[in-house]
Amino acid sequence: MIRDIEKILISRERIAERVDEIAAAMSRDFAREMAGLSEREQEGQIVLIPVLTGSIVFVADLIRRLPIKLSLGLVAVSSYPGKSMESKGVIMRSELPKNLAGKHVVIVDDILDSGQTLHLIKRLVEEQRPASIRLCVLLRKPGKATVKVDADYVGFDIPDEFVVGYGLDYDGFYRNYPEVATLRSEAR
Ligand code: IMP
Ligand code: MG
């Protein structure tokens, strides 16, 4: 795996610092939304929806920095079947969690590229009438969006290069590489 890596774009230290900051911002926003509610009323109000598979590493780090009661509702999609590096449209691979009505929902993904994935999931979540919906992504490629999607929490803006690591894959591999990196051309 290591020999396929070309260059590290974002080190594990920078990722860890940024995840701390995002968790702090998210906690403040939840605190504001929950202000005035009793402990009892707050219960079950916060649902994070990690988009599988790319968000697993990010969401695992993020939730351990959120000192609040929350639940997870996973959703699986695929947008890059096999060795493709271009979004070929989004296919839902699982149903959305139910009972999001009245909840504070945060959809978490690895990267905002064309925006197709988050646009679709957000629209489906909206149909259930949650109290709020926010989007959280580790990475964003500015200028790439083909549909308008605003993320509320963004880890890093990166150049339009194909990256792997910290959950992001190429053909299913490299998700376990701990930093965000580009791949050597021989590996693609
Ligand atoms: P979008 O629907 O085009 O915004 O793409 C989102 C999905 O495409 C992400 O959840 C990733 O799984 C995948 N993706 C986009 N850019 C990259 C990349 O540079 N490396 C790995 N996966 C990517
Ligand atoms: Mg993916």
mmCIF file with all atom_site columns, C-alpha atoms and ligand atoms in Angstrom:
data_model
loop_
_atom_site.group_PDB
_atom_site.id
_atom_site.type_symbol
_atom_site.label_atom_id
_atom_site.label_alt_id
_atom_site.label_comp_id
_atom_site.label_asym_id
_atom_site.label_entity_id
_atom_site.label_seq_id
_atom_site.pdbx_PDB_ins_code
_atom_site.Cartn_x
_atom_site.Cartn_y
_atom_site.Cartn_z
_atom_site.occupancy
_atom_site.B_iso_or_equiv
_atom_site.pdbx_formal_charge
_atom_site.auth_seq_id
_atom_site.auth_comp_id
_atom_site.auth_asym_id
_atom_site.auth_atom_id
_atom_site.pdbx_PDB_model_num
ATOM   1   C  CA  . MET A 1 1   ? 0.000   0.000  0.000   1.00 0.00 ? 1   MET A CA  1
ATOM   2   C  CA  . ILE A 1 2   ? 2.647   2.534  1.067   1.00 0.00 ? 2   ILE A CA  1
ATOM   3   C  CA  . ARG A 1 3   ? 4.532   2.279  -2.217  1.00 0.00 ? 3   ARG A CA  1
ATOM   4   C  CA  . ASP A 1 4   ? 1.397   3.264  -4.154  1.00 0.00 ? 4   ASP A CA  1
ATOM   5   C  CA  . ILE A 1 5   ? 1.186   6.598  -2.318  1.00 0.00 ? 5   ILE A CA  1
ATOM   6   C  CA  . GLU A 1 6   ? 2.520   9.574  -4.246  1.00 0.00 ? 6   GLU A CA  1
ATOM   7   C  CA  . LYS A 1 7   ? 2.235   12.506 -1.882  1.00 0.00 ? 7   LYS A CA  1
ATOM   8   C  CA  . ILE A 1 8   ? 0.568   13.256 1.420   1.00 0.00 ? 8   ILE A CA  1
ATOM   9   C  CA  . LEU A 1 9   ? -1.800  16.202 1.089   1.00 0.00 ? 9   LEU A CA  1
ATOM   10  C  CA  . ILE A 1 10  ? -3.079  16.293 4.664   1.00 0.00 ? 10  ILE A CA  1
ATOM   11  C  CA  . SER A 1 11  ? -1.172  14.705 7.533   1.00 0.00 ? 11  SER A CA  1
ATOM   12  C  CA  . ARG A 1 12  ? -2.785  12.774 10.348  1.00 0.00 ? 12  ARG A CA  1
ATOM   13  C  CA  . GLU A 1 13  ? -1.894  15.590 12.757  1.00 0.00 ? 13  GLU A CA  1
ATOM   14  C  CA  . ARG A 1 14  ? -3.673  18.221 10.678  1.00 0.00 ? 14  ARG A CA  1
ATOM   15  C  CA  . ILE A 1 15  ? -6.679  15.939 10.278  1.00 0.00 ? 15  ILE A CA  1
ATOM   16  C  CA  . ALA A 1 16  ? -6.855  15.349 14.036  1.00 0.00 ? 16  ALA A CA  1
ATOM   17  C  CA  . GLU A 1 17  ? -6.687  19.072 14.793  1.00 0.00 ? 17  GLU A CA  1
ATOM   18  C  CA  . ARG A 1 18  ? -9.385  19.858 12.286  1.00 0.00 ? 18  ARG A CA  1
ATOM   19  C  CA  . VAL A 1 19  ? -11.677 17.088 13.510  1.00 0.00 ? 19  VAL A CA  1
ATOM   20  C  CA  . ASP A 1 20  ? -11.366 18.625 16.993  1.00 0.00 ? 20  ASP A CA  1
ATOM   21  C  CA  . GLU A 1 21  ? -12.431 21.992 15.623  1.00 0.00 ? 21  GLU A CA  1
ATOM   22  C  CA  . ILE A 1 22  ? -15.370 20.572 13.691  1.00 0.00 ? 22  ILE A CA  1
ATOM   23  C  CA  . ALA A 1 23  ? -16.554 18.634 16.752  1.00 0.00 ? 23  ALA A CA  1
ATOM   24  C  CA  . ALA A 1 24  ? -16.348 21.810 18.840  1.00 0.00 ? 24  ALA A CA  1
ATOM   25  C  CA  . ALA A 1 25  ? -18.358 23.809 16.288  1.00 0.00 ? 25  ALA A CA  1
ATOM   26  C  CA  . MET A 1 26  ? -20.947 21.048 15.989  1.00 0.00 ? 26  MET A CA  1
ATOM   27  C  CA  . SER A 1 27  ? -21.281 20.761 19.765  1.00 0.00 ? 27  SER A CA  1
ATOM   28  C  CA  . ARG A 1 28  ? -21.900 24.507 20.030  1.00 0.00 ? 28  ARG A CA  1
ATOM   29  C  CA  . ASP A 1 29  ? -24.571 24.326 17.322  1.00 0.00 ? 29  ASP A CA  1
ATOM   30  C  CA  . PHE A 1 30  ? -26.316 21.405 19.021  1.00 0.00 ? 30  PHE A CA  1
ATOM   31  C  CA  . ALA A 1 31  ? -26.168 23.215 22.357  1.00 0.00 ? 31  ALA A CA  1
ATOM   32  C  CA  . ARG A 1 32  ? -27.875 26.207 20.757  1.00 0.00 ? 32  ARG A CA  1
ATOM   33  C  CA  . GLU A 1 33  ? -30.575 24.029 19.212  1.00 0.00 ? 33  GLU A CA  1
ATOM   34  C  CA  . MET A 1 34  ? -31.202 22.184 22.461  1.00 0.00 ? 34  MET A CA  1
ATOM   35  C  CA  . ALA A 1 35  ? -31.258 25.303 24.627  1.00 0.00 ? 35  ALA A CA  1
ATOM   36  C  CA  . GLY A 1 36  ? -34.331 25.346 26.818  1.00 0.00 ? 36  GLY A CA  1
ATOM   37  C  CA  . LEU A 1 37  ? -35.049 21.625 26.441  1.00 0.00 ? 37  LEU A CA  1
ATOM   38  C  CA  . SER A 1 38  ? -34.848 19.362 29.469  1.00 0.00 ? 38  SER A CA  1
ATOM   39  C  CA  . GLU A 1 39  ? -32.457 16.366 29.426  1.00 0.00 ? 39  GLU A CA  1
ATOM   40  C  CA  . ARG A 1 40  ? -35.479 14.213 28.792  1.00 0.00 ? 40  ARG A CA  1
ATOM   41  C  CA  . GLU A 1 41  ? -36.612 16.269 25.812  1.00 0.00 ? 41  GLU A CA  1
ATOM   42  C  CA  . GLN A 1 42  ? -33.103 16.296 24.349  1.00 0.00 ? 42  GLN A CA  1
ATOM   43  C  CA  . GLU A 1 43  ? -32.990 12.523 24.343  1.00 0.00 ? 43  GLU A CA  1
ATOM   44  C  CA  . GLY A 1 44  ? -32.913 11.043 20.859  1.00 0.00 ? 44  GLY A CA  1
ATOM   45  C  CA  . GLN A 1 45  ? -33.006 14.427 19.151  1.00 0.00 ? 45  GLN A CA  1
ATOM   46  C  CA  . ILE A 1 46  ? -29.632 14.180 17.405  1.00 0.00 ? 46  ILE A CA  1
ATOM   47  C  CA  . VAL A 1 47  ? -29.031 11.740 14.564  1.00 0.00 ? 47  VAL A CA  1
ATOM   48  C  CA  . LEU A 1 48  ? -25.826 11.564 12.571  1.00 0.00 ? 48  LEU A CA  1
ATOM   49  C  CA  . ILE A 1 49  ? -26.124 9.916  9.181   1.00 0.00 ? 49  ILE A CA  1
ATOM   50  C  CA  . PRO A 1 50  ? -22.742 8.653  7.984   1.00 0.00 ? 50  PRO A CA  1
ATOM   51  C  CA  . VAL A 1 51  ? -22.613 7.934  4.272   1.00 0.00 ? 51  VAL A CA  1
ATOM   52  C  CA  . LEU A 1 52  ? -20.964 4.552  3.764   1.00 0.00 ? 52  LEU A CA  1
ATOM   53  C  CA  . THR A 1 53  ? -18.347 3.595  3.066   1.00 0.00 ? 53  THR A CA  1
ATOM   54  C  CA  . GLY A 1 54  ? -16.105 6.620  2.712   1.00 0.00 ? 54  GLY A CA  1
ATOM   55  C  CA  . SER A 1 55  ? -17.122 8.384  5.923   1.00 0.00 ? 55  SER A CA  1
ATOM   56  C  CA  . ILE A 1 56  ? -16.334 5.562  8.357   1.00 0.00 ? 56  ILE A CA  1
ATOM   57  C  CA  . VAL A 1 57  ? -12.936 6.730  9.553   1.00 0.00 ? 57  VAL A CA  1
ATOM   58  C  CA  . PHE A 1 58  ? -13.967 10.371 9.784   1.00 0.00 ? 58  PHE A CA  1
ATOM   59  C  CA  . VAL A 1 59  ? -17.212 9.647  11.599  1.00 0.00 ? 59  VAL A CA  1
ATOM   60  C  CA  . ALA A 1 60  ? -15.492 7.272  14.032  1.00 0.00 ? 60  ALA A CA  1
ATOM   61  C  CA  . ASP A 1 61  ? -13.082 10.041 15.044  1.00 0.00 ? 61  ASP A CA  1
ATOM   62  C  CA  . LEU A 1 62  ? -15.735 12.748 15.017  1.00 0.00 ? 62  LEU A CA  1
ATOM   63  C  CA  . ILE A 1 63  ? -18.330 11.072 17.233  1.00 0.00 ? 63  ILE A CA  1
ATOM   64  C  CA  . ARG A 1 64  ? -15.768 10.300 19.925  1.00 0.00 ? 64  ARG A CA  1
ATOM   65  C  CA  . ARG A 1 65  ? -15.219 14.030 20.264  1.00 0.00 ? 65  ARG A CA  1
ATOM   66  C  CA  . LEU A 1 66  ? -18.933 14.835 20.636  1.00 0.00 ? 66  LEU A CA  1
ATOM   67  C  CA  . PRO A 1 67  ? -19.810 14.677 24.345  1.00 0.00 ? 67  PRO A CA  1
ATOM   68  C  CA  . ILE A 1 68  ? -23.551 14.464 23.756  1.00 0.00 ? 68  ILE A CA  1
ATOM   69  C  CA  . LYS A 1 69  ? -26.191 11.792 23.399  1.00 0.00 ? 69  LYS A CA  1
ATOM   70  C  CA  . LEU A 1 70  ? -26.637 10.970 19.730  1.00 0.00 ? 70  LEU A CA  1
ATOM   71  C  CA  . SER A 1 71  ? -27.549 8.079  17.508  1.00 0.00 ? 71  SER A CA  1
ATOM   72  C  CA  . LEU A 1 72  ? -26.224 6.929  14.150  1.00 0.00 ? 72  LEU A CA  1
ATOM   73  C  CA  . GLY A 1 73  ? -28.323 6.057  11.130  1.00 0.00 ? 73  GLY A CA  1
ATOM   74  C  CA  . LEU A 1 74  ? -26.152 4.637  8.397   1.00 0.00 ? 74  LEU A CA  1
ATOM   75  C  CA  . VAL A 1 75  ? -26.871 5.036  4.734   1.00 0.00 ? 75  VAL A CA  1
ATOM   76  C  CA  . ALA A 1 76  ? -24.985 3.270  1.941   1.00 0.00 ? 76  ALA A CA  1
ATOM   77  C  CA  . VAL A 1 77  ? -24.527 4.688  -1.532  1.00 0.00 ? 77  VAL A CA  1
ATOM   78  C  CA  . SER A 1 78  ? -22.162 4.069  -4.369  1.00 0.00 ? 78  SER A CA  1
ATOM   79  C  CA  . SER A 1 79  ? -21.106 6.649  -6.847  1.00 0.00 ? 79  SER A CA  1
ATOM   80  C  CA  . TYR A 1 80  ? -17.805 5.385  -8.205  1.00 0.00 ? 80  TYR A CA  1
ATOM   81  C  CA  . PRO A 1 81  ? -18.310 1.764  -9.179  1.00 0.00 ? 81  PRO A CA  1
ATOM   82  C  CA  . GLY A 1 82  ? -14.969 -0.045 -9.580  1.00 0.00 ? 82  GLY A CA  1
ATOM   83  C  CA  . LYS A 1 83  ? -11.984 1.827  -10.920 1.00 0.00 ? 83  LYS A CA  1
ATOM   84  C  CA  . SER A 1 84  ? -13.851 4.891  -12.089 1.00 0.00 ? 84  SER A CA  1
ATOM   85  C  CA  . MET A 1 85  ? -12.646 8.252  -10.812 1.00 0.00 ? 85  MET A CA  1
ATOM   86  C  CA  . GLU A 1 86  ? -15.603 10.218 -12.146 1.00 0.00 ? 86  GLU A CA  1
ATOM   87  C  CA  . SER A 1 87  ? -18.988 10.254 -10.508 1.00 0.00 ? 87  SER A CA  1
ATOM   88  C  CA  . LYS A 1 88  ? -21.358 8.138  -12.591 1.00 0.00 ? 88  LYS A CA  1
ATOM   89  C  CA  . GLY A 1 89  ? -24.440 9.185  -10.697 1.00 0.00 ? 89  GLY A CA  1
ATOM   90  C  CA  . VAL A 1 90  ? -25.441 7.970  -7.290  1.00 0.00 ? 90  VAL A CA  1
ATOM   91  C  CA  . ILE A 1 91  ? -27.037 4.634  -6.442  1.00 0.00 ? 91  ILE A CA  1
ATOM   92  C  CA  . MET A 1 92  ? -28.663 4.126  -3.036  1.00 0.00 ? 92  MET A CA  1
ATOM   93  C  CA  . ARG A 1 93  ? -27.492 0.799  -1.587  1.00 0.00 ? 93  ARG A CA  1
ATOM   94  C  CA  . SER A 1 94  ? -29.630 0.938  1.527   1.00 0.00 ? 94  SER A CA  1
ATOM   95  C  CA  . GLU A 1 95  ? -32.737 2.574  2.841   1.00 0.00 ? 95  GLU A CA  1
ATOM   96  C  CA  . LEU A 1 96  ? -32.536 5.756  4.785   1.00 0.00 ? 96  LEU A CA  1
ATOM   97  C  CA  . PRO A 1 97  ? -33.107 5.560  8.541   1.00 0.00 ? 97  PRO A CA  1
ATOM   98  C  CA  . LYS A 1 98  ? -36.776 6.119  9.406   1.00 0.00 ? 98  LYS A CA  1
ATOM   99  C  CA  . ASN A 1 99  ? -38.245 8.409  12.056  1.00 0.00 ? 99  ASN A CA  1
ATOM   100 C  CA  . LEU A 1 100 ? -36.148 11.472 11.299  1.00 0.00 ? 100 LEU A CA  1
ATOM   101 C  CA  . ALA A 1 101 ? -39.192 13.697 11.733  1.00 0.00 ? 101 ALA A CA  1
ATOM   102 C  CA  . GLY A 1 102 ? -38.481 16.470 14.237  1.00 0.00 ? 102 GLY A CA  1
ATOM   103 C  CA  . LYS A 1 103 ? -34.848 15.374 14.710  1.00 0.00 ? 103 LYS A CA  1
ATOM   104 C  CA  . HIS A 1 104 ? -31.659 17.370 14.309  1.00 0.00 ? 104 HIS A CA  1
ATOM   105 C  CA  . VAL A 1 105 ? -29.858 15.547 11.522  1.00 0.00 ? 105 VAL A CA  1
ATOM   106 C  CA  . VAL A 1 106 ? -26.249 15.836 10.394  1.00 0.00 ? 106 VAL A CA  1
ATOM   107 C  CA  . ILE A 1 107 ? -25.257 13.980 7.228   1.00 0.00 ? 107 ILE A CA  1
ATOM   108 C  CA  . VAL A 1 108 ? -21.549 13.091 7.281   1.00 0.00 ? 108 VAL A CA  1
ATOM   109 C  CA  . ASP A 1 109 ? -19.514 12.230 4.192   1.00 0.00 ? 109 ASP A CA  1
ATOM   110 C  CA  . ASP A 1 110 ? -15.879 11.960 3.236   1.00 0.00 ? 110 ASP A CA  1
ATOM   111 C  CA  . ILE A 1 111 ? -15.831 14.393 0.339   1.00 0.00 ? 111 ILE A CA  1
ATOM   112 C  CA  . LEU A 1 112 ? -18.030 16.850 -1.508  1.00 0.00 ? 112 LEU A CA  1
ATOM   113 C  CA  . ASP A 1 113 ? -17.095 16.546 -5.161  1.00 0.00 ? 113 ASP A CA  1
ATOM   114 C  CA  . SER A 1 114 ? -19.877 16.853 -7.754  1.00 0.00 ? 114 SER A CA  1
ATOM   115 C  CA  . GLY A 1 115 ? -22.370 17.196 -4.906  1.00 0.00 ? 115 GLY A CA  1
ATOM   116 C  CA  . GLN A 1 116 ? -24.677 14.514 -6.365  1.00 0.00 ? 116 GLN A CA  1
ATOM   117 C  CA  . THR A 1 117 ? -24.430 12.229 -3.341  1.00 0.00 ? 117 THR A CA  1
ATOM   118 C  CA  . LEU A 1 118 ? -25.196 14.796 -0.673  1.00 0.00 ? 118 LEU A CA  1
ATOM   119 C  CA  . HIS A 1 119 ? -27.830 16.489 -2.789  1.00 0.00 ? 119 HIS A CA  1
ATOM   120 C  CA  . LEU A 1 120 ? -29.744 13.219 -3.115  1.00 0.00 ? 120 LEU A CA  1
ATOM   121 C  CA  . ILE A 1 121 ? -29.429 12.173 0.529   1.00 0.00 ? 121 ILE A CA  1
ATOM   122 C  CA  . LYS A 1 122 ? -30.363 15.620 1.759   1.00 0.00 ? 122 LYS A CA  1
ATOM   123 C  CA  . ARG A 1 123 ? -33.473 15.635 -0.406  1.00 0.00 ? 123 ARG A CA  1
ATOM   124 C  CA  . LEU A 1 124 ? -34.528 12.210 0.903   1.00 0.00 ? 124 LEU A CA  1
ATOM   125 C  CA  . VAL A 1 125 ? -33.936 13.260 4.513   1.00 0.00 ? 125 VAL A CA  1
ATOM   126 C  CA  . GLU A 1 126 ? -35.934 16.455 3.957   1.00 0.00 ? 126 GLU A CA  1
ATOM   127 C  CA  . GLU A 1 127 ? -38.968 14.391 2.940   1.00 0.00 ? 127 GLU A CA  1
ATOM   128 C  CA  . GLN A 1 128 ? -39.129 13.118 6.529   1.00 0.00 ? 128 GLN A CA  1
ATOM   129 C  CA  . ARG A 1 129 ? -39.375 16.661 7.899   1.00 0.00 ? 129 ARG A CA  1
ATOM   130 C  CA  . PRO A 1 130 ? -36.513 16.793 10.394  1.00 0.00 ? 130 PRO A CA  1
ATOM   131 C  CA  . ALA A 1 131 ? -36.172 19.845 12.666  1.00 0.00 ? 131 ALA A CA  1
ATOM   132 C  CA  . SER A 1 132 ? -32.841 20.678 11.013  1.00 0.00 ? 132 SER A CA  1
ATOM   133 C  CA  . ILE A 1 133 ? -30.415 19.194 8.497   1.00 0.00 ? 133 ILE A CA  1
ATOM   134 C  CA  . ARG A 1 134 ? -26.738 20.001 8.306   1.00 0.00 ? 134 ARG A CA  1
ATOM   135 C  CA  . LEU A 1 135 ? -23.997 18.600 6.100   1.00 0.00 ? 135 LEU A CA  1
ATOM   136 C  CA  . CYS A 1 136 ? -20.520 17.762 7.307   1.00 0.00 ? 136 CYS A CA  1
ATOM   137 C  CA  . VAL A 1 137 ? -17.667 16.728 5.024   1.00 0.00 ? 137 VAL A CA  1
ATOM   138 C  CA  . LEU A 1 138 ? -14.002 16.133 5.653   1.00 0.00 ? 138 LEU A CA  1
ATOM   139 C  CA  . LEU A 1 139 ? -12.978 17.351 2.199   1.00 0.00 ? 139 LEU A CA  1
ATOM   140 C  CA  . ARG A 1 140 ? -14.392 19.573 -0.508  1.00 0.00 ? 140 ARG A CA  1
ATOM   141 C  CA  . LYS A 1 141 ? -13.201 20.180 -4.047  1.00 0.00 ? 141 LYS A CA  1
ATOM   142 C  CA  . PRO A 1 142 ? -14.246 23.767 -4.727  1.00 0.00 ? 142 PRO A CA  1
ATOM   143 C  CA  . GLY A 1 143 ? -15.647 24.532 -8.127  1.00 0.00 ? 143 GLY A CA  1
ATOM   144 C  CA  . LYS A 1 144 ? -16.510 20.902 -8.905  1.00 0.00 ? 144 LYS A CA  1
ATOM   145 C  CA  . ALA A 1 145 ? -20.138 20.928 -7.842  1.00 0.00 ? 145 ALA A CA  1
ATOM   146 C  CA  . THR A 1 146 ? -22.642 20.194 -10.603 1.00 0.00 ? 146 THR A CA  1
ATOM   147 C  CA  . VAL A 1 147 ? -25.526 20.726 -8.187  1.00 0.00 ? 147 VAL A CA  1
ATOM   148 C  CA  . LYS A 1 148 ? -25.683 23.353 -5.498  1.00 0.00 ? 148 LYS A CA  1
ATOM   149 C  CA  . VAL A 1 149 ? -24.959 21.857 -2.081  1.00 0.00 ? 149 VAL A CA  1
ATOM   150 C  CA  . ASP A 1 150 ? -23.799 23.911 0.873   1.00 0.00 ? 150 ASP A CA  1
ATOM   151 C  CA  . ALA A 1 151 ? -21.845 22.078 3.532   1.00 0.00 ? 151 ALA A CA  1
ATOM   152 C  CA  . ASP A 1 152 ? -22.114 23.453 7.077   1.00 0.00 ? 152 ASP A CA  1
ATOM   153 C  CA  . TYR A 1 153 ? -18.869 21.892 8.281   1.00 0.00 ? 153 TYR A CA  1
ATOM   154 C  CA  . VAL A 1 154 ? -15.905 21.423 5.957   1.00 0.00 ? 154 VAL A CA  1
ATOM   155 C  CA  . GLY A 1 155 ? -12.573 19.999 7.052   1.00 0.00 ? 155 GLY A CA  1
ATOM   156 C  CA  . PHE A 1 156 ? -10.405 21.046 4.130   1.00 0.00 ? 156 PHE A CA  1
ATOM   157 C  CA  . ASP A 1 157 ? -10.760 22.454 0.654   1.00 0.00 ? 157 ASP A CA  1
ATOM   158 C  CA  . ILE A 1 158 ? -8.466  20.522 -1.651  1.00 0.00 ? 158 ILE A CA  1
ATOM   159 C  CA  . PRO A 1 159 ? -7.390  20.884 -5.280  1.00 0.00 ? 159 PRO A CA  1
ATOM   160 C  CA  . ASP A 1 160 ? -9.142  18.800 -7.906  1.00 0.00 ? 160 ASP A CA  1
ATOM   161 C  CA  . GLU A 1 161 ? -6.936  15.763 -7.467  1.00 0.00 ? 161 GLU A CA  1
ATOM   162 C  CA  . PHE A 1 162 ? -8.034  12.213 -6.768  1.00 0.00 ? 162 PHE A CA  1
ATOM   163 C  CA  . VAL A 1 163 ? -7.188  11.393 -3.158  1.00 0.00 ? 163 VAL A CA  1
ATOM   164 C  CA  . VAL A 1 164 ? -7.256  8.297  -0.962  1.00 0.00 ? 164 VAL A CA  1
ATOM   165 C  CA  . GLY A 1 165 ? -6.816  7.514  2.713   1.00 0.00 ? 165 GLY A CA  1
ATOM   166 C  CA  . TYR A 1 166 ? -8.671  8.308  5.950   1.00 0.00 ? 166 TYR A CA  1
ATOM   167 C  CA  . GLY A 1 167 ? -11.693 6.463  4.532   1.00 0.00 ? 167 GLY A CA  1
ATOM   168 C  CA  . LEU A 1 168 ? -11.375 7.456  0.879   1.00 0.00 ? 168 LEU A CA  1
ATOM   169 C  CA  . ASP A 1 169 ? -10.779 4.651  -1.571  1.00 0.00 ? 169 ASP A CA  1
ATOM   170 C  CA  . TYR A 1 170 ? -9.601  3.839  -5.026  1.00 0.00 ? 170 TYR A CA  1
ATOM   171 C  CA  . ASP A 1 171 ? -11.348 0.679  -6.254  1.00 0.00 ? 171 ASP A CA  1
ATOM   172 C  CA  . GLY A 1 172 ? -12.113 -0.226 -2.644  1.00 0.00 ? 172 GLY A CA  1
ATOM   173 C  CA  . PHE A 1 173 ? -8.539  0.052  -1.351  1.00 0.00 ? 173 PHE A CA  1
ATOM   174 C  CA  . TYR A 1 174 ? -6.476  2.529  0.691   1.00 0.00 ? 174 TYR A CA  1
ATOM   175 C  CA  . ARG A 1 175 ? -9.297  3.440  3.091   1.00 0.00 ? 175 ARG A CA  1
ATOM   176 C  CA  . ASN A 1 176 ? -7.062  2.399  5.952   1.00 0.00 ? 176 ASN A CA  1
ATOM   177 C  CA  . TYR A 1 177 ? -4.209  4.688  4.947   1.00 0.00 ? 177 TYR A CA  1
ATOM   178 C  CA  . PRO A 1 178 ? -4.198  7.193  7.844   1.00 0.00 ? 178 PRO A CA  1
ATOM   179 C  CA  . GLU A 1 179 ? -3.513  10.403 5.910   1.00 0.00 ? 179 GLU A CA  1
ATOM   180 C  CA  . VAL A 1 180 ? -5.102  12.009 2.855   1.00 0.00 ? 180 VAL A CA  1
ATOM   181 C  CA  . ALA A 1 181 ? -2.831  11.381 -0.108  1.00 0.00 ? 181 ALA A CA  1
ATOM   182 C  CA  . THR A 1 182 ? -2.611  11.120 -3.879  1.00 0.00 ? 182 THR A CA  1
ATOM   183 C  CA  . LEU A 1 183 ? -1.820  7.866  -5.657  1.00 0.00 ? 183 LEU A CA  1
ATOM   184 C  CA  . ARG A 1 184 ? 1.057   7.167  -8.003  1.00 0.00 ? 184 ARG A CA  1
ATOM   185 C  CA  . SER A 1 185 ? -0.155  6.897  -11.590 1.00 0.00 ? 185 SER A CA  1
ATOM   186 C  CA  . GLU A 1 186 ? 1.116   3.285  -11.759 1.00 0.00 ? 186 GLU A CA  1
ATOM   187 C  CA  . ALA A 1 187 ? -1.349  2.387  -8.992  1.00 0.00 ? 187 ALA A CA  1
ATOM   188 C  CA  . ARG A 1 188 ? -4.404  3.645  -10.887 1.00 0.00 ? 188 ARG A CA  1
HETATM 189 P  P1  . IMP B 2 .   ? -20.051 13.434 -5.375  1.00 0.00 ? 1   IMP B P1  1
HETATM 190 O  O1  . IMP B 2 .   ? -21.373 12.740 -5.404  1.00 0.00 ? 1   IMP B O1  1
HETATM 191 O  O2  . IMP B 2 .   ? -19.470 13.638 -6.761  1.00 0.00 ? 1   IMP B O2  1
HETATM 192 O  O3  . IMP B 2 .   ? -19.999 14.687 -4.533  1.00 0.00 ? 1   IMP B O3  1
HETATM 193 O  O4  . IMP B 2 .   ? -19.015 12.425 -4.812  1.00 0.00 ? 1   IMP B O4  1
HETATM 194 C  C1  . IMP B 2 .   ? -19.019 12.000 -3.558  1.00 0.00 ? 1   IMP B C1  1
HETATM 195 C  C2  . IMP B 2 .   ? -18.396 10.637 -3.478  1.00 0.00 ? 1   IMP B C2  1
HETATM 196 O  O5  . IMP B 2 .   ? -17.454 10.385 -4.516  1.00 0.00 ? 1   IMP B O5  1
HETATM 197 C  C3  . IMP B 2 .   ? -17.628 10.625 -2.203  1.00 0.00 ? 1   IMP B C3  1
HETATM 198 O  O6  . IMP B 2 .   ? -18.437 10.160 -1.140  1.00 0.00 ? 1   IMP B O6  1
HETATM 199 C  C4  . IMP B 2 .   ? -16.500 9.712  -2.514  1.00 0.00 ? 1   IMP B C4  1
HETATM 200 O  O7  . IMP B 2 .   ? -16.875 8.404  -2.186  1.00 0.00 ? 1   IMP B O7  1
HETATM 201 C  C5  . IMP B 2 .   ? -16.277 9.804  -3.988  1.00 0.00 ? 1   IMP B C5  1
HETATM 202 N  N1  . IMP B 2 .   ? -15.113 10.677 -4.318  1.00 0.00 ? 1   IMP B N1  1
HETATM 203 C  C6  . IMP B 2 .   ? -15.121 11.922 -4.839  1.00 0.00 ? 1   IMP B C6  1
HETATM 204 N  N2  . IMP B 2 .   ? -13.876 12.402 -5.010  1.00 0.00 ? 1   IMP B N2  1
HETATM 205 C  C7  . IMP B 2 .   ? -13.041 11.424 -4.567  1.00 0.00 ? 1   IMP B C7  1
HETATM 206 C  C8  . IMP B 2 .   ? -11.601 11.319 -4.448  1.00 0.00 ? 1   IMP B C8  1
HETATM 207 O  O8  . IMP B 2 .   ? -10.801 12.219 -4.782  1.00 0.00 ? 1   IMP B O8  1
HETATM 208 N  N3  . IMP B 2 .   ? -11.136 10.151 -3.926  1.00 0.00 ? 1   IMP B N3  1
HETATM 209 C  C9  . IMP B 2 .   ? -11.945 9.132  -3.516  1.00 0.00 ? 1   IMP B C9  1
HETATM 210 N  N4  . IMP B 2 .   ? -13.290 9.196  -3.603  1.00 0.00 ? 1   IMP B N4  1
HETATM 211 C  C10 . IMP B 2 .   ? -13.831 10.335 -4.121  1.00 0.00 ? 1   IMP B C10 1
HETATM 212 MG MG  . MG  B 3 .   ? -16.802 6.609  -1.839  1.00 0.00 ? 2   MG  B MG  1
#
